[in-house]
Short mmCIF file of C-alpha atoms and ligand atoms in Angstrom, two decimals:
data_model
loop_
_atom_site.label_atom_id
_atom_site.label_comp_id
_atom_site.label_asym_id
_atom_site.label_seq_id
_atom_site.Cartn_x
_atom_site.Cartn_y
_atom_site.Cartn_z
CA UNK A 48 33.97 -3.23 19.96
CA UNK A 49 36.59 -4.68 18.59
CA UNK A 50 39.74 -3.86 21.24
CA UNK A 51 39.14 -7.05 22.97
CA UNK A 52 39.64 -9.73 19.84
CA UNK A 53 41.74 -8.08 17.24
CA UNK A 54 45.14 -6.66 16.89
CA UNK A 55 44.67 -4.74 14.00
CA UNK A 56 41.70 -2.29 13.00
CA UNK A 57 39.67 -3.40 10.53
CA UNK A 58 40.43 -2.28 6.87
CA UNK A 59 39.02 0.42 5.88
CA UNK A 60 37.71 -1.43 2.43
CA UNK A 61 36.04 -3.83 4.81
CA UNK A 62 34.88 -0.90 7.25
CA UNK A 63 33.11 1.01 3.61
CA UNK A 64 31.33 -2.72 2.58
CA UNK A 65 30.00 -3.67 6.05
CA UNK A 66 28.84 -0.19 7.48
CA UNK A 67 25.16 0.59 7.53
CA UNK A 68 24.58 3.56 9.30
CA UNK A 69 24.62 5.88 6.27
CA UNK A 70 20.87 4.23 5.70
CA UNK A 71 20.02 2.81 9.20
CA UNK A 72 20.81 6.35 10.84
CA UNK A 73 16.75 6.68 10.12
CA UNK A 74 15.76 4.24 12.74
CA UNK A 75 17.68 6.91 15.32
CA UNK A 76 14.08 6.93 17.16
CA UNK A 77 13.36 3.51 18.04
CA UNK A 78 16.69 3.15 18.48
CA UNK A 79 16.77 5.86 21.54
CA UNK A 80 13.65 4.71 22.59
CA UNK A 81 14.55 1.56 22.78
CA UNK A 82 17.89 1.91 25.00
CA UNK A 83 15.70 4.03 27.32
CA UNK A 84 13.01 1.30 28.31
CA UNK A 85 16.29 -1.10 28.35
CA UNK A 86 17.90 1.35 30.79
CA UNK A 87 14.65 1.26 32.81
CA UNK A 88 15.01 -2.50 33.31
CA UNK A 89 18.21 -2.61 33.89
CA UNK A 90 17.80 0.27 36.79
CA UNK A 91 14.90 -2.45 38.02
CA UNK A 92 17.32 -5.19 37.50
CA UNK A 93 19.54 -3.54 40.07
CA UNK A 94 22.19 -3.59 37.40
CA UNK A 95 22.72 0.01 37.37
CA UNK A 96 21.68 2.69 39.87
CA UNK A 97 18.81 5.43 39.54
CA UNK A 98 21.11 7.50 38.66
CA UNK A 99 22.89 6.13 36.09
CA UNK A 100 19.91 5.43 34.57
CA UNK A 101 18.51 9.18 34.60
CA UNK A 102 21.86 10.16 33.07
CA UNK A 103 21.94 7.71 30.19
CA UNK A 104 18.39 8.84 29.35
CA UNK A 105 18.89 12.21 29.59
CA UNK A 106 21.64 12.17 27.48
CA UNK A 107 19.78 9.65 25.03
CA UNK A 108 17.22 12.63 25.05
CA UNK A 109 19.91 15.01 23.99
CA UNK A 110 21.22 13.05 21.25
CA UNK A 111 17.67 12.60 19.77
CA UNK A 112 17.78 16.35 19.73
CA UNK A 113 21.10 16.80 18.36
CA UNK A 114 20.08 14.29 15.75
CA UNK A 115 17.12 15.71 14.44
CA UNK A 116 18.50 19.14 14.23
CA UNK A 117 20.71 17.67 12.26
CA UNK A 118 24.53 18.82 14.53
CA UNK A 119 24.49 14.93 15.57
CA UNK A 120 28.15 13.73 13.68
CA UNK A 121 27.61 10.50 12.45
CA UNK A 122 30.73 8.06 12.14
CA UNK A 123 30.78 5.01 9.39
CA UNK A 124 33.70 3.94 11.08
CA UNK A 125 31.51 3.03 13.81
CA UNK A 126 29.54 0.68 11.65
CA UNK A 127 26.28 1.31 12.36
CA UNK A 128 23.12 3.00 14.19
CA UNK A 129 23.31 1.35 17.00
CA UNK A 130 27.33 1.95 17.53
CA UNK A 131 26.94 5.74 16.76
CA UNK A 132 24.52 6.45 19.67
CA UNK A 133 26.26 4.44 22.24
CA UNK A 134 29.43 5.38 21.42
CA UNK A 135 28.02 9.19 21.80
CA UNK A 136 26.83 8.03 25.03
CA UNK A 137 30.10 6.78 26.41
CA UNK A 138 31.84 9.74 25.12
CA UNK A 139 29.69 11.71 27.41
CA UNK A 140 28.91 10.07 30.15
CA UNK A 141 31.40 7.68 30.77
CA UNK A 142 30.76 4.46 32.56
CA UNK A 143 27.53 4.48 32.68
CA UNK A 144 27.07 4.73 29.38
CA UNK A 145 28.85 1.10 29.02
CA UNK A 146 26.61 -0.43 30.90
CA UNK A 147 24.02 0.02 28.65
CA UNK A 148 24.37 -3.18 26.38
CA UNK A 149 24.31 -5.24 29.28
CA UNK A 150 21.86 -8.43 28.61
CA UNK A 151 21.40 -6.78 25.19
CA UNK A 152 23.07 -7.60 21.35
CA UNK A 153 22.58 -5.81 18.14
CA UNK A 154 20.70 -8.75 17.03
CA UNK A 155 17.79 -8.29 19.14
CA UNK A 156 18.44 -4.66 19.04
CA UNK A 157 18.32 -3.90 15.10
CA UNK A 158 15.12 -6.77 15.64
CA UNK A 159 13.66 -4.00 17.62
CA UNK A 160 14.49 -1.28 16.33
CA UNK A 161 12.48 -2.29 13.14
CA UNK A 162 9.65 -3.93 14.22
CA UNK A 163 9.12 -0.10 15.82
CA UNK A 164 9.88 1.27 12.64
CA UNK A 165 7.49 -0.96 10.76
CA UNK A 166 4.85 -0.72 13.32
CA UNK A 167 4.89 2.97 12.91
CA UNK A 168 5.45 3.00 9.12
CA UNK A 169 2.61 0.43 9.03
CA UNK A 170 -0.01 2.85 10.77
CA UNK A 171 0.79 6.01 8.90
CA UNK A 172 0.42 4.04 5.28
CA UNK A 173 -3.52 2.89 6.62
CA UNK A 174 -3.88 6.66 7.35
CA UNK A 175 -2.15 7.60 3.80
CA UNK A 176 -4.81 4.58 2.59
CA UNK A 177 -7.56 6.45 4.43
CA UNK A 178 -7.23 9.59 2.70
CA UNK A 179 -7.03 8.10 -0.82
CA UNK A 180 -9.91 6.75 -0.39
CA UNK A 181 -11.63 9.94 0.99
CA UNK A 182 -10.91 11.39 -1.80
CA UNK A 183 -12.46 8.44 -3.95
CA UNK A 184 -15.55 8.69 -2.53
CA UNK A 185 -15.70 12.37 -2.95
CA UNK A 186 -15.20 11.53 -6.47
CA UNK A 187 -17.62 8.89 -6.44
CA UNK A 188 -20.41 11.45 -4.80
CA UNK A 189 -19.94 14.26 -7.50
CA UNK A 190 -20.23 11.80 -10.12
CA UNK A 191 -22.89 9.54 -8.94
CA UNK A 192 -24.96 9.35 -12.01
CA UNK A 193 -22.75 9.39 -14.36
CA UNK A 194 -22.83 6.12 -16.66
CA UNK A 195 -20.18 5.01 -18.40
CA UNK A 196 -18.91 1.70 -20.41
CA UNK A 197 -17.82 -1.32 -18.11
CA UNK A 198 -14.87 -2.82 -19.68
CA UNK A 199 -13.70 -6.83 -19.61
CA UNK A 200 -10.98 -7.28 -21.77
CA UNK A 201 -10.72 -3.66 -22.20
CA UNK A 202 -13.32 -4.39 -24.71
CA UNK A 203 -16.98 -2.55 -23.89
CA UNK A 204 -19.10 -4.81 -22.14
CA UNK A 205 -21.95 -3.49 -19.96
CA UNK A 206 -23.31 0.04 -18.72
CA UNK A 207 -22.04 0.94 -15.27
CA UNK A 208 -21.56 4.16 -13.50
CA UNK A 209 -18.12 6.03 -12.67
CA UNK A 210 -18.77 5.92 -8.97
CA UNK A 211 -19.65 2.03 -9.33
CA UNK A 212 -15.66 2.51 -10.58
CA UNK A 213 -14.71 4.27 -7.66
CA UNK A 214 -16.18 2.23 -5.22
CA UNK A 215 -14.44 -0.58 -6.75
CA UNK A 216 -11.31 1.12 -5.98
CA UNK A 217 -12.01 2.28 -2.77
CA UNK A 218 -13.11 -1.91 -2.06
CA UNK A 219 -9.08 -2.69 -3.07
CA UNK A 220 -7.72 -0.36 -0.81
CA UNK A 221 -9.73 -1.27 1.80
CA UNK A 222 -7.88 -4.58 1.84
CA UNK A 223 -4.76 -2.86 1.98
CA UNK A 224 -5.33 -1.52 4.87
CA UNK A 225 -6.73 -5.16 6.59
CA UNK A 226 -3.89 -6.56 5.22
CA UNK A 227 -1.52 -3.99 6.74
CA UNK A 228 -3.19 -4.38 9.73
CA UNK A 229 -2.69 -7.87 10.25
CA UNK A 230 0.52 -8.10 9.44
CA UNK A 231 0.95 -5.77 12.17
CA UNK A 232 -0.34 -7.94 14.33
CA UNK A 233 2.39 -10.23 13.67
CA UNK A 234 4.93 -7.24 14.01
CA UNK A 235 3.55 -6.11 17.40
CA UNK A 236 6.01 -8.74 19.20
CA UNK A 237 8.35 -7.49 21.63
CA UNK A 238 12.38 -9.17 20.80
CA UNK A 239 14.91 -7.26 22.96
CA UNK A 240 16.46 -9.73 25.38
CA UNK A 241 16.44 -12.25 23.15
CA UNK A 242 20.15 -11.58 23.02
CA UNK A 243 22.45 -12.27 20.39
CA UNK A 244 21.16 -15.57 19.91
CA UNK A 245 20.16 -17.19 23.31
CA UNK A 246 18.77 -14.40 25.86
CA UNK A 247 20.99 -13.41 28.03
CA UNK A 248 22.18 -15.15 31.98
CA UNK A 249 21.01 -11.36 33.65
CA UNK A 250 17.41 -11.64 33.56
CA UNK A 251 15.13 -8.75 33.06
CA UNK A 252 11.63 -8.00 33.12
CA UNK A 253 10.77 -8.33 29.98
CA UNK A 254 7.07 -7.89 29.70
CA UNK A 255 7.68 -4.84 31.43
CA UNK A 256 9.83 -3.36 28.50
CA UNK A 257 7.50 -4.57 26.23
CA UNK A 258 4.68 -2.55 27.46
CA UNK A 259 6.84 0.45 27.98
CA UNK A 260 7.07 0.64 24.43
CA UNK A 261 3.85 -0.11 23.67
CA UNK A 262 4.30 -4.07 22.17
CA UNK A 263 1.36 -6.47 22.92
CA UNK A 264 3.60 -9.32 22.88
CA UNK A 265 6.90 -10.87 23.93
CA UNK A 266 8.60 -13.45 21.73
CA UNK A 267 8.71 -16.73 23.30
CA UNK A 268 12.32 -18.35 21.34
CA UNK A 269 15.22 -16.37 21.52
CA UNK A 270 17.08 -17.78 18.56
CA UNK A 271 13.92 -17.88 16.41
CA UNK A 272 13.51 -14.40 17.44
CA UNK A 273 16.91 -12.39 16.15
CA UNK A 274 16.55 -14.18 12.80
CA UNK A 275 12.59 -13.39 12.39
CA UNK A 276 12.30 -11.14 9.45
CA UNK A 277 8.56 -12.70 8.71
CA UNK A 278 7.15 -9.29 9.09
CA UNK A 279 9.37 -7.03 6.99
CA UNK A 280 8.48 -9.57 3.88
CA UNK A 281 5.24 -9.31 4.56
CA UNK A 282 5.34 -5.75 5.44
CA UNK A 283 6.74 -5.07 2.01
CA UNK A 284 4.59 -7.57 0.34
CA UNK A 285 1.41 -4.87 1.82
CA UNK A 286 3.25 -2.56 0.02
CA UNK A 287 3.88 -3.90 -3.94
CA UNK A 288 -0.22 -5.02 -3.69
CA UNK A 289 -1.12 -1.52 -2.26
CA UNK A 290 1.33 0.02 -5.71
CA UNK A 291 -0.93 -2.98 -7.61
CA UNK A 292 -3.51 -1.37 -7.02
CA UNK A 293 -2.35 2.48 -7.61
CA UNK A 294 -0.58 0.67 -10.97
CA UNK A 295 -4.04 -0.58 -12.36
CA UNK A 296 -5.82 2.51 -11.62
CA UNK A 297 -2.73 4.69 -13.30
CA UNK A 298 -4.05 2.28 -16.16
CA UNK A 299 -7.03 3.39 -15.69
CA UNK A 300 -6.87 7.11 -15.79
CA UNK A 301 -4.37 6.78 -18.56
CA UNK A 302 -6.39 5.58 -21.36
CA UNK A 303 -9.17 7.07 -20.44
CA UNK A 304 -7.32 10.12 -20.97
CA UNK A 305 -6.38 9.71 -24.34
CA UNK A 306 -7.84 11.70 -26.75
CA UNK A 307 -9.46 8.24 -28.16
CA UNK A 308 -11.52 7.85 -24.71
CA UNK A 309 -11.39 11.36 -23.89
CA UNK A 310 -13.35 10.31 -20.59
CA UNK A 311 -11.36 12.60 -18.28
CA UNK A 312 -8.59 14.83 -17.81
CA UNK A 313 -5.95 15.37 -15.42
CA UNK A 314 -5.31 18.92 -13.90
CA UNK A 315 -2.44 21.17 -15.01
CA UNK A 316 -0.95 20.69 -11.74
CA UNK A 317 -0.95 17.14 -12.25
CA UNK A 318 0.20 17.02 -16.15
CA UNK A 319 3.56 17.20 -17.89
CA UNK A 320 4.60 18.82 -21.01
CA UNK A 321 6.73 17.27 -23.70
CA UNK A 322 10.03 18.86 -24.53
CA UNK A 323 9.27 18.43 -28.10
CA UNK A 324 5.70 18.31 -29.03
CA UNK A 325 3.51 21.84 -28.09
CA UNK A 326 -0.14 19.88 -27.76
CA UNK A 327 1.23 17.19 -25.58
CA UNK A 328 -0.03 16.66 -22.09
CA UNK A 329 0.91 13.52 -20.14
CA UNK A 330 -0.29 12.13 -17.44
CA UNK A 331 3.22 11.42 -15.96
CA UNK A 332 2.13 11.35 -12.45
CA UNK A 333 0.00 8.21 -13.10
CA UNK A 334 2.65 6.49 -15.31
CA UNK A 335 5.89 6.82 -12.76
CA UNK A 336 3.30 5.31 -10.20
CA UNK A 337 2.77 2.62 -12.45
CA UNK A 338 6.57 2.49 -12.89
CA UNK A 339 7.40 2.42 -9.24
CA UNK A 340 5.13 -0.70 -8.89
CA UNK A 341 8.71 -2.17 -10.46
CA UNK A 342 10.99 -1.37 -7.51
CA UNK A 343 8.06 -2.36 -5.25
CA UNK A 344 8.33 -5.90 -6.11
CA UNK A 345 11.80 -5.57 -6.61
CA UNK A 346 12.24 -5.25 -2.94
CA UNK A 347 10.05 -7.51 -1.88
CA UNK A 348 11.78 -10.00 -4.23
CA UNK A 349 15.05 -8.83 -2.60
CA UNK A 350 14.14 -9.25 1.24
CA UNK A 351 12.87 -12.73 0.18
CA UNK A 352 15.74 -14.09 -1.72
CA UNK A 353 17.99 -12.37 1.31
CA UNK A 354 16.33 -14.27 3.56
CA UNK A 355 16.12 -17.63 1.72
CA UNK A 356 18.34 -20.22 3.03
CA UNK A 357 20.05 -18.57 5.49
CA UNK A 358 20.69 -20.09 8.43
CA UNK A 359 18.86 -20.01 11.39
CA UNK A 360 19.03 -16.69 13.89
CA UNK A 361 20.84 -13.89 12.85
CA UNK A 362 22.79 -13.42 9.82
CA UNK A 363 24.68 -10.45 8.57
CA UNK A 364 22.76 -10.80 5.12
CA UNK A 365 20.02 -9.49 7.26
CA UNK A 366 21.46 -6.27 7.23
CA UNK A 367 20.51 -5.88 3.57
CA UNK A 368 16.51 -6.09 4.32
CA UNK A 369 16.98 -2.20 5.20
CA UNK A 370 17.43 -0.22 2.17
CA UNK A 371 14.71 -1.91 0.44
CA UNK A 372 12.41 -1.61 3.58
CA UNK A 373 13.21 2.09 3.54
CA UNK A 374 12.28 2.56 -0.48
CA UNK A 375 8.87 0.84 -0.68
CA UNK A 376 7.90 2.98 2.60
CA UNK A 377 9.43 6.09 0.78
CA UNK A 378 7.78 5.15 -2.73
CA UNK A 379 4.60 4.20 -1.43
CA UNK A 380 3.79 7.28 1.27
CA UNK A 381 4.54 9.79 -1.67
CA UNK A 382 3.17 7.64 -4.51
CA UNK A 383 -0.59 7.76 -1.83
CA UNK A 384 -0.21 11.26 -1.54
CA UNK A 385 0.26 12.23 -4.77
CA UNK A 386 -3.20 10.23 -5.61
CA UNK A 387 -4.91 12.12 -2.77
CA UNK A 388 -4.15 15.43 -3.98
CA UNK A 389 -4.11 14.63 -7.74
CA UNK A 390 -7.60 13.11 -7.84
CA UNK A 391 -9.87 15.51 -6.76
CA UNK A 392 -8.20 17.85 -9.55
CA UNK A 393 -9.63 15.51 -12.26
CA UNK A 394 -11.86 16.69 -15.24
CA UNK A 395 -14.63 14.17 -15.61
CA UNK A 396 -15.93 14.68 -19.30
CA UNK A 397 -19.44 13.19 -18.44
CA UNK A 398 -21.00 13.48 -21.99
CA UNK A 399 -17.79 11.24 -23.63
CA UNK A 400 -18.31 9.02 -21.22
CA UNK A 401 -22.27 8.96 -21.51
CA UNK A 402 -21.64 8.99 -25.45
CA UNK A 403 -19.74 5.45 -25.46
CA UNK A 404 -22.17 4.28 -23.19
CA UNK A 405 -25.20 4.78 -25.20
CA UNK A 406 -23.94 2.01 -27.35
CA UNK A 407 -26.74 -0.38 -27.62
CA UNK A 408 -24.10 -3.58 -27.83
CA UNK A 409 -23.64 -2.84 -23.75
CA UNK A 410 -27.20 -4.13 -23.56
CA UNK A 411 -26.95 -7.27 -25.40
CA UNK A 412 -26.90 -9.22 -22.15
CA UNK A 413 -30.10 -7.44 -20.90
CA UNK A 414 -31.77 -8.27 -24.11
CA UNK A 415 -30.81 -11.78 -23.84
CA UNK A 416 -32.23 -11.66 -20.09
CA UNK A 417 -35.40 -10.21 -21.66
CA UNK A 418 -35.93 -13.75 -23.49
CA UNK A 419 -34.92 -15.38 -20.24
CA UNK A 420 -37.68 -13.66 -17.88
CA UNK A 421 -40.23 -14.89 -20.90
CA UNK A 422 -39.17 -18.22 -20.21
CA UNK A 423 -35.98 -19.27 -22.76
CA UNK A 424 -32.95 -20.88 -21.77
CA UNK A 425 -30.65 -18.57 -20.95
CA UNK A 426 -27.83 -20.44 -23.13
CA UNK A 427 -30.78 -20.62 -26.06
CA UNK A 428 -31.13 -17.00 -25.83
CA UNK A 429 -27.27 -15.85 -25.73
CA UNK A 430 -27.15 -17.92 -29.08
CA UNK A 431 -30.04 -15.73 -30.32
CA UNK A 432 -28.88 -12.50 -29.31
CA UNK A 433 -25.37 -13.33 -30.74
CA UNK A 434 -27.08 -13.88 -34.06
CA UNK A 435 -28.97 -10.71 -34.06
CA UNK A 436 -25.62 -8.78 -32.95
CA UNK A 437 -23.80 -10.69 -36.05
CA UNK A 438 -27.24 -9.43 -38.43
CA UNK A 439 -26.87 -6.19 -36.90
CA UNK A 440 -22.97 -5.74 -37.74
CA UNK A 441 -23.51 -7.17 -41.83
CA UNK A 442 -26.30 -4.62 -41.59
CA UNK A 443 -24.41 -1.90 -40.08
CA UNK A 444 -27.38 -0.99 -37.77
CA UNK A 445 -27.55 -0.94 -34.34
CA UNK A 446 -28.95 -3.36 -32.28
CA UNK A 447 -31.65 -1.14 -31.20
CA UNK A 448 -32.97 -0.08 -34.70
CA UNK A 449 -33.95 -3.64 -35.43
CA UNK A 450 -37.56 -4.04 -36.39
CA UNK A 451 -40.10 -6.19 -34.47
CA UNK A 452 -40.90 -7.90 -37.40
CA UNK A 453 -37.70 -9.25 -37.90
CA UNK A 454 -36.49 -10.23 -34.35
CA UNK A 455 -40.25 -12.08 -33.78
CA UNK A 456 -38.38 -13.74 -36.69
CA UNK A 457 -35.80 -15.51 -34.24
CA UNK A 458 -38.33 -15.98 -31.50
CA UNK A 459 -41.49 -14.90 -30.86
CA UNK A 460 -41.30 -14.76 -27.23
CA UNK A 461 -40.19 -10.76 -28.34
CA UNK A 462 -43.03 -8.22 -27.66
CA UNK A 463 -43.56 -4.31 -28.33
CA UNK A 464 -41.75 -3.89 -24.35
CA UNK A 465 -38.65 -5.00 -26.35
CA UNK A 466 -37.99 -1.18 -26.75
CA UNK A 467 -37.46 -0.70 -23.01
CA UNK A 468 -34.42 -2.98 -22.83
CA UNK A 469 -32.95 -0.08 -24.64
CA UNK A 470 -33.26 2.08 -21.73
CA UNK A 471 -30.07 2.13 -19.94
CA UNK A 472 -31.20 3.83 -17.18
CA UNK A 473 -33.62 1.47 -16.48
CA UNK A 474 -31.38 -1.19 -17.16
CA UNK A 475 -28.69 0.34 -14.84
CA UNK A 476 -31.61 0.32 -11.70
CA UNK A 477 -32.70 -3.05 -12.39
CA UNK A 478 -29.32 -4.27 -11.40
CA UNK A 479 -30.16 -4.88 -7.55
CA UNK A 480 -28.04 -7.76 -6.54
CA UNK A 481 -25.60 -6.94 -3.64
CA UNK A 482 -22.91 -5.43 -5.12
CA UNK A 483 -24.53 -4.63 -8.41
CA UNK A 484 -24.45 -0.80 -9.78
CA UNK A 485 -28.27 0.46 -9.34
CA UNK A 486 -28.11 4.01 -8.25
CA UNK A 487 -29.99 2.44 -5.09
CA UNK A 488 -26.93 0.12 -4.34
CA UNK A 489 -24.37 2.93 -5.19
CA UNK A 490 -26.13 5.61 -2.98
CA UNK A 491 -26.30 2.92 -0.03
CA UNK A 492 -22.59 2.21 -0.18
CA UNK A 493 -21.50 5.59 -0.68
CA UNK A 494 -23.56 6.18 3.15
CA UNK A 495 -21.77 3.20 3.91
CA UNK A 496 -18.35 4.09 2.90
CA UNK A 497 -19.02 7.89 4.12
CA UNK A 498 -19.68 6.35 8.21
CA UNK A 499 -16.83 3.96 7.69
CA UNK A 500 -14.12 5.85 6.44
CA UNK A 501 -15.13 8.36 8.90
CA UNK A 502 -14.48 6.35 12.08
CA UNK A 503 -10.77 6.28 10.95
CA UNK A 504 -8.53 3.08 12.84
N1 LIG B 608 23.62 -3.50 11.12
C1 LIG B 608 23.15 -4.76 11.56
C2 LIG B 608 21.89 -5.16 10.78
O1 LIG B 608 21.34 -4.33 10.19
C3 LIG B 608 22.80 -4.73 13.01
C4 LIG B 608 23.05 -6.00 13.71
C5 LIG B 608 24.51 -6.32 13.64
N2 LIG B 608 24.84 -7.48 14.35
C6 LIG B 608 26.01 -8.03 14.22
N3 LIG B 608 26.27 -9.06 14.91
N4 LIG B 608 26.91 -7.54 13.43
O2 LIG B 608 21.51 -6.28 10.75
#
């Protein structure tokens, strides 16, 4: 590359900064794949021969091979991914093999190359979403009646159940995987032969590439094009909300694995010893999740800040959207799978959880609801039930142990039925709105859930 222009070699300082191949070796695939469909069109072009073109793609073919059984020598000195394989290709097959970058730049090429990487990356983290939250709903079925405090604040609020919980989580990641999906929408745009910058004066079919490789689109501005890196940001921005999520239900599981909550329990296979301490058992697996969230945004913050005033088309800076691409795809596949498997493995202690929800306070609202179906404000009767909860607490009694007598006292709209507001089960069936927690509404989403996580993609 560099015989033409220069009269020395580059130093070899310079050569250790600017080289990316020891990371961008992994886009190897799309890389091959890529200079195959190119080879195609050029063939079509008339541009090379038939033959040429079968030799440069079997010999692409062999590389692959050679690659992935790991005998392929890769050279820093030749900079980068895209330098390795052609040189390789030259080596072997001589002149034909230079022919290959006709009407073709690294710009559009690394462009490529990673919108094939993302694309595929993208599908297999829906699938990795799919099975998480398979294995939610399985959790939500074997649980379905089990009722539990609903927390605001982290402070105990109302009666739900665990699988209303799960479904919840199962609703998140659902949007992670619509979000995924359109943004690979967006990434499903074809950019070889865009050039370096302004396509190239040998013109090839390039809807016919496109297709060859499977993209729905071809970009439409060549310089807007090799300086696009729109999807990777918003590729990795799928990615820190999908670890959001995972982070706030590590929360989750955490404290309620404390001894104080003592709500569930994660497996031995999932749990970690202290050094120090005999008893301990932590739920590390949950907290490094939680952790990784971090680098997550970190990389997203880093592609964005790359790409912030740069100038327009391509940029070497660009080269540096790779290594955190390459993380958050790393982090998040085995932070999903470590969720799928740990999560069917976890103790669900249904009487601590049944225990703090017996806790008459979680019905305050129902009781002040009780007032409202008799015809009271409902602001007049959360002022009256907030009294009775301030009697009950100088009283140290419960809210449900107060007698008639004395609650006829702050209104007489309350009756004998009083007593059944105390019945969480009842309470937890009267909650019927769409998207409420009756075991009618849970049981109808779990079917729900069950047909449409079955259909996969
Ligand atoms: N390694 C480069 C990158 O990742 C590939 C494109 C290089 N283009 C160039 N003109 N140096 O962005």
């Amino acid at each position: 590359m560099r015989k033409g222009r220069f009269k020395k070699p580059a130093a070899a300082l310079a050569q250790r900064y600017s080289e990316s191949v020891s990371f961008d070796w992994r886009l190897y695939r799309y890389d091959i794949a890529g200079s195959i469909a190119h080879a195609a069109a050029l063939a079509q072009g008339g541009i090379i021969t038939a033959e040429e073109q079968r030799r440069i793609e079997n010999e692409l073919r062999a590389i692959e091979k050679e690659i992935e059984s790991g005998k392929f020598e890769w050279e820093r000195s030749l900079e980068d991914v895209h330098m390795n394989i052609e040189a390789a290709l030259v080596k072997r097959i001589g002149v034909a093999g230079g022919k290959l970058h006709t009407a073709r730049s690294r710009n559009d090429q690394i462009a490529l190359d990673l919108r094939l990487y993302v694309k595929t990356e993208g599908r297999e983290a829906t699938t990795h979403l799919r099975q998480l939250q398979i294995a939610l709903l399985n959790l939500a079925e074997q649980h379905l009646d089990v009722i539990m405090p609903g927390y605001t604040h982290l402070q105990r609020a109302q009666p739900i159940t665990f699988s209303h919980y799960l479904l919840g989580q199962i609703e998140a990641f659902e949007r992670d995987g619509e979000r995924l999906r359109d943004c690979l929408v967006r990434t499903d745009v074809f950019p070889l032969g865009s050039g370096a910058l302004a396509g190239s004066a040998i013109v090839l079919d390039r809807e016919r590439i496109a297709r060859e490789l499977g993209f729905s689109r071809v970009s439409q501005n060549s310089l807007d094009t090799v300086g696009d890196r729109d999807f990777v940001c918003e590729f990795l921005f799928c990615l820190a909300m999908i670890g959001l999520h995972l982070s706030r239900l590590s929360e989750d599981l955490i404290i309620w694995s404390t001894s104080e909550f003592g709500f569930l329990e994660f497996s031995d296979a999932f749990s970690t010893g202290s050094s120090l301490m005999p008893q301990k058992r932590n739920p590390d697996m949950a907290e490094l999740t939680r952790g990784k969230t971090g680098r997550l945004y970190g990389n997203l913050m880093s592609i964005l800040t790359t790409m912030k005033a740069l100038p327009s088309s391509y940029n070497r800076d660009m080269q540096e959207d790779k290594e955190p691409l390459f993380d958050s795809v790393d982090t998040i596949k085995t932070a999903l799978e470590v969720f799928t498997a740990m999560l069917p493995e976890l103790k669900v202690n249904r009487d601590r959880m049944e225990t703090a929800a017996s806790d008459p306070n979680l019905l305050a609202t129902d009781l002040a609801e009780y007032l409202v179906k008799k015809g009271m404000p409902f602001r007049e009767a959360h002022e009256i039930i907030g009294k009775l909860v301030t009697q009950c607490v100088t009283k140290r009694r419960l809210l449900n142990q107060v007698p008639l007598g004395e609650m006829k006292k702050l209104s007489p709209l309350f009756d004998a039925d009083v007593a059944n507001v105390f019945d969480i089960r009842r309470s937890l069936s009267g909650r019927r709105a769409v998207g409420a927690p009756s075991p009618e509404n849970i049981a109808a989403q779990i079917k729900r859930w069950r047909s449409d996580l079955g259909k996969g993609d």
